[in-house]
Amino acid sequence: MAFNKIWYTVALGLLLPFSYAHTDFFTSIGHMTDLINTEKDLVVSLKDYIKAEESKLEQIKKWAEKLDQLTDTATKDPEGFLGHPVNAFKLMKRLNTEWGELESLVLKDMSDGFISNMTIQRQFFPNDEDQTGAAKALLRLQDTYNLDTDTLSRGNLPGVKHKSFLTAEDCFELGKIAYTEADYYHTELWMEQALKQLDEGEVSSADKVYILDYLSYAVYQQGDLGKAMMLTKRLLELDPEHQRANGNMKYFEYIMAKEKEANKSSTDSEDQMEKETEVKKKDYLPERRKYEMLCRGEGLKMTPRRQKRLFCRYYDGNRNPRYILGPVKQEDEWDKPRIVRFLDIISDEEIETVKELAKPRLSRATVHDPETGKLTTAHYRVSKSAWLSGYESPVVSRINTRIQDLTGLDVSTYGGGECPLKDEPDAFKELGTGNRIATWLFYMSDVSAGGATVFPEVGASVWPKKGTAVFWYNLFPSGEGDYSTRHAACPVLVGNKWVSNKWLHERGQEFRRPCALSELE
């Protein structure tokens, strides 16, 4: 498994035939549940070990109390005590036999059961890579949802059921992981949070000296020499013999002297120093900033005129016989590109069936590599997915039929086609299905916070609602790609996210959605 996003929240990808995971988290909820059960089992085993140790100590304690009283009596009048032949016999017996039995009891290892269980369960434990991924997940959530370290550390997140907080040691660990990635921005944030919690009196094994050592260097790497010197001085107050801090201080003083000398003739030297002491924030690409804003619900707002063009309706799949008497509820989510949502389109029973089919086969999701034309894993796509075919279950077959009826497209996706996506002609060459013409996305869970599907090109955010599905075309009828439909999943901040994607491909759609003559039609 690869933990790459905050901990404590999970999003999964689930796929129907020729579909793809569209979500965002490090592992499946099924696997995380297994880990919780593993830890519970270890706690039970540990408590059994404690009971065994307590029972052993209780036996030893009773023996000690009995002998304490006996030896007190015997030492007051040794000759009189031993004058009784039974006492003489019992003394011989105790020293020859019973003390040996006590020694065996003291030496008896009561931990065998616990250690054996630990050895068995250890194969399922996360490793260093998983822990690093979980830390990166927290940092990603922090950036995406613009959370300050104190809010995250105190666990003050929207919609939480089980509040949890980070200790100073946890904050220090996050800072260290950021440091190993040369991410000095987050190193500074989390080392400062660890220091703050210790200054407030939190009892912790985290050492201020170590925290200040990391913090001063992270601040220096971001160009704030004055703050780095201040933090190093504080470190030396705690540990005057700290070798690295003493060396750093001499170096900082040397650099500071050179800068002062260089700025003597400059009229704006004070302004320069102020700029250097500003906390430097990460420089994101414009698209990344737009993505994060959309994830926070800060996207572009439609004008009232555009909003008036959005409607809700009962939809019968263009007079499809199955839906003439029982049309489905449909509403417009966005106008250009047109994104529609179907409400109450998948039942709770169907959702549970699909999830149960998928859980045993969830594996790391893949992406298309434009250079090789093959599907491969990518560090930024860390959801888990499973492929399901209609023949595996009547429920999956019924869902496929529903999608075909309501979209008017062939869900088998096989056959000939005449409308290649010219900018990426071999994207699905191995599948033999042509390019993706449209996307159908089921939301199979509600999400407490986060987890939107966003379209950065147009500023649209679509939020998960259990039992609904959204649909859009990825290609114009001409076969040209509609790049306004480029989309991404936002990380789940609180809760769980299950989605099921159905990719509809070109092959077999020639008469269902004929090619247009104009590129943008």
PDB file of N, CA and C in Angstrom, residues 37 47 97 102 143 187 256 279 297 339 356 376 403 480 487 500:
ATOM      1  N   ASN A  37      -8.706  -3.258  12.816  1.00  0.00           N
ATOM      2  CA  ASN A  37      -8.990  -4.541  13.465  1.00  0.00           C
ATOM      3  C   ASN A  37      -7.704  -5.215  13.939  1.00  0.00           C
ATOM      4  N   LYS A  47      -3.415  -6.730  26.541  1.00  0.00           N
ATOM      5  CA  LYS A  47      -4.130  -6.776  27.822  1.00  0.00           C
ATOM      6  C   LYS A  47      -4.046  -8.169  28.446  1.00  0.00           C
ATOM      7  N   THR A  97      13.606 -26.235  47.917  1.00  0.00           N
ATOM      8  CA  THR A  97      12.603 -26.457  46.860  1.00  0.00           C
ATOM      9  C   THR A  97      11.830 -25.194  46.495  1.00  0.00           C
ATOM     10  N   LEU A 102      10.067 -20.380  43.149  1.00  0.00           N
ATOM     11  CA  LEU A 102       9.834 -18.934  43.020  1.00  0.00           C
ATOM     12  C   LEU A 102      10.751 -18.323  41.967  1.00  0.00           C
ATOM     13  N   ASP A 143      -2.614  22.335   2.563  1.00  0.00           N
ATOM     14  CA  ASP A 143      -2.486  23.301   1.472  1.00  0.00           C
ATOM     15  C   ASP A 143      -3.787  23.464   0.701  1.00  0.00           C
ATOM     16  N   THR A 187       8.250  22.344   6.907  1.00  0.00           N
ATOM     17  CA  THR A 187       9.118  22.070   8.055  1.00  0.00           C
ATOM     18  C   THR A 187       8.971  23.185   9.083  1.00  0.00           C
ATOM     19  N   MET A 256      25.518  37.873   8.036  1.00  0.00           N
ATOM     20  CA  MET A 256      24.829  39.099   8.425  1.00  0.00           C
ATOM     21  C   MET A 256      25.755  40.300   8.313  1.00  0.00           C
ATOM     22  N   VAL A 279       7.400  35.402   6.209  1.00  0.00           N
ATOM     23  CA  VAL A 279       7.265  33.956   6.028  1.00  0.00           C
ATOM     24  C   VAL A 279       7.001  33.701   4.557  1.00  0.00           C
ATOM     25  N   GLY A 297     -14.321  25.409  -2.619  1.00  0.00           N
ATOM     26  CA  GLY A 297     -15.607  26.009  -2.953  1.00  0.00           C
ATOM     27  C   GLY A 297     -15.499  27.472  -3.301  1.00  0.00           C
ATOM     28  N   ILE A 339     -22.714  19.701 -17.908  1.00  0.00           N
ATOM     29  CA  ILE A 339     -22.570  18.637 -16.921  1.00  0.00           C
ATOM     30  C   ILE A 339     -23.924  18.473 -16.256  1.00  0.00           C
ATOM     31  N   GLU A 356     -19.034  -4.532  -2.349  1.00  0.00           N
ATOM     32  CA  GLU A 356     -18.600  -5.857  -1.908  1.00  0.00           C
ATOM     33  C   GLU A 356     -17.881  -6.597  -3.035  1.00  0.00           C
ATOM     34  N   THR A 376      -0.105   3.139 -16.549  1.00  0.00           N
ATOM     35  CA  THR A 376       0.940   2.990 -15.549  1.00  0.00           C
ATOM     36  C   THR A 376       0.543   3.722 -14.281  1.00  0.00           C
ATOM     37  N   ILE A 403     -27.115   2.989 -17.724  1.00  0.00           N
ATOM     38  CA  ILE A 403     -26.266   4.041 -18.306  1.00  0.00           C
ATOM     39  C   ILE A 403     -26.507   4.131 -19.808  1.00  0.00           C
ATOM     40  N   GLU A 480     -12.894  16.024 -31.726  1.00  0.00           N
ATOM     41  CA  GLU A 480     -11.888  16.856 -31.068  1.00  0.00           C
ATOM     42  C   GLU A 480     -12.114  16.824 -29.550  1.00  0.00           C
ATOM     43  N   HIS A 487     -10.559  17.376 -15.620  1.00  0.00           N
ATOM     44  CA  HIS A 487     -11.067  17.428 -14.247  1.00  0.00           C
ATOM     45  C   HIS A 487     -10.128  16.702 -13.294  1.00  0.00           C
ATOM     46  N   SER A 500     -17.887   5.391  -8.615  1.00  0.00           N
ATOM     47  CA  SER A 500     -17.812   4.379  -9.660  1.00  0.00           C
ATOM     48  C   SER A 500     -17.865   5.094 -10.997  1.00  0.00           C
TER      49      SER A 500
END
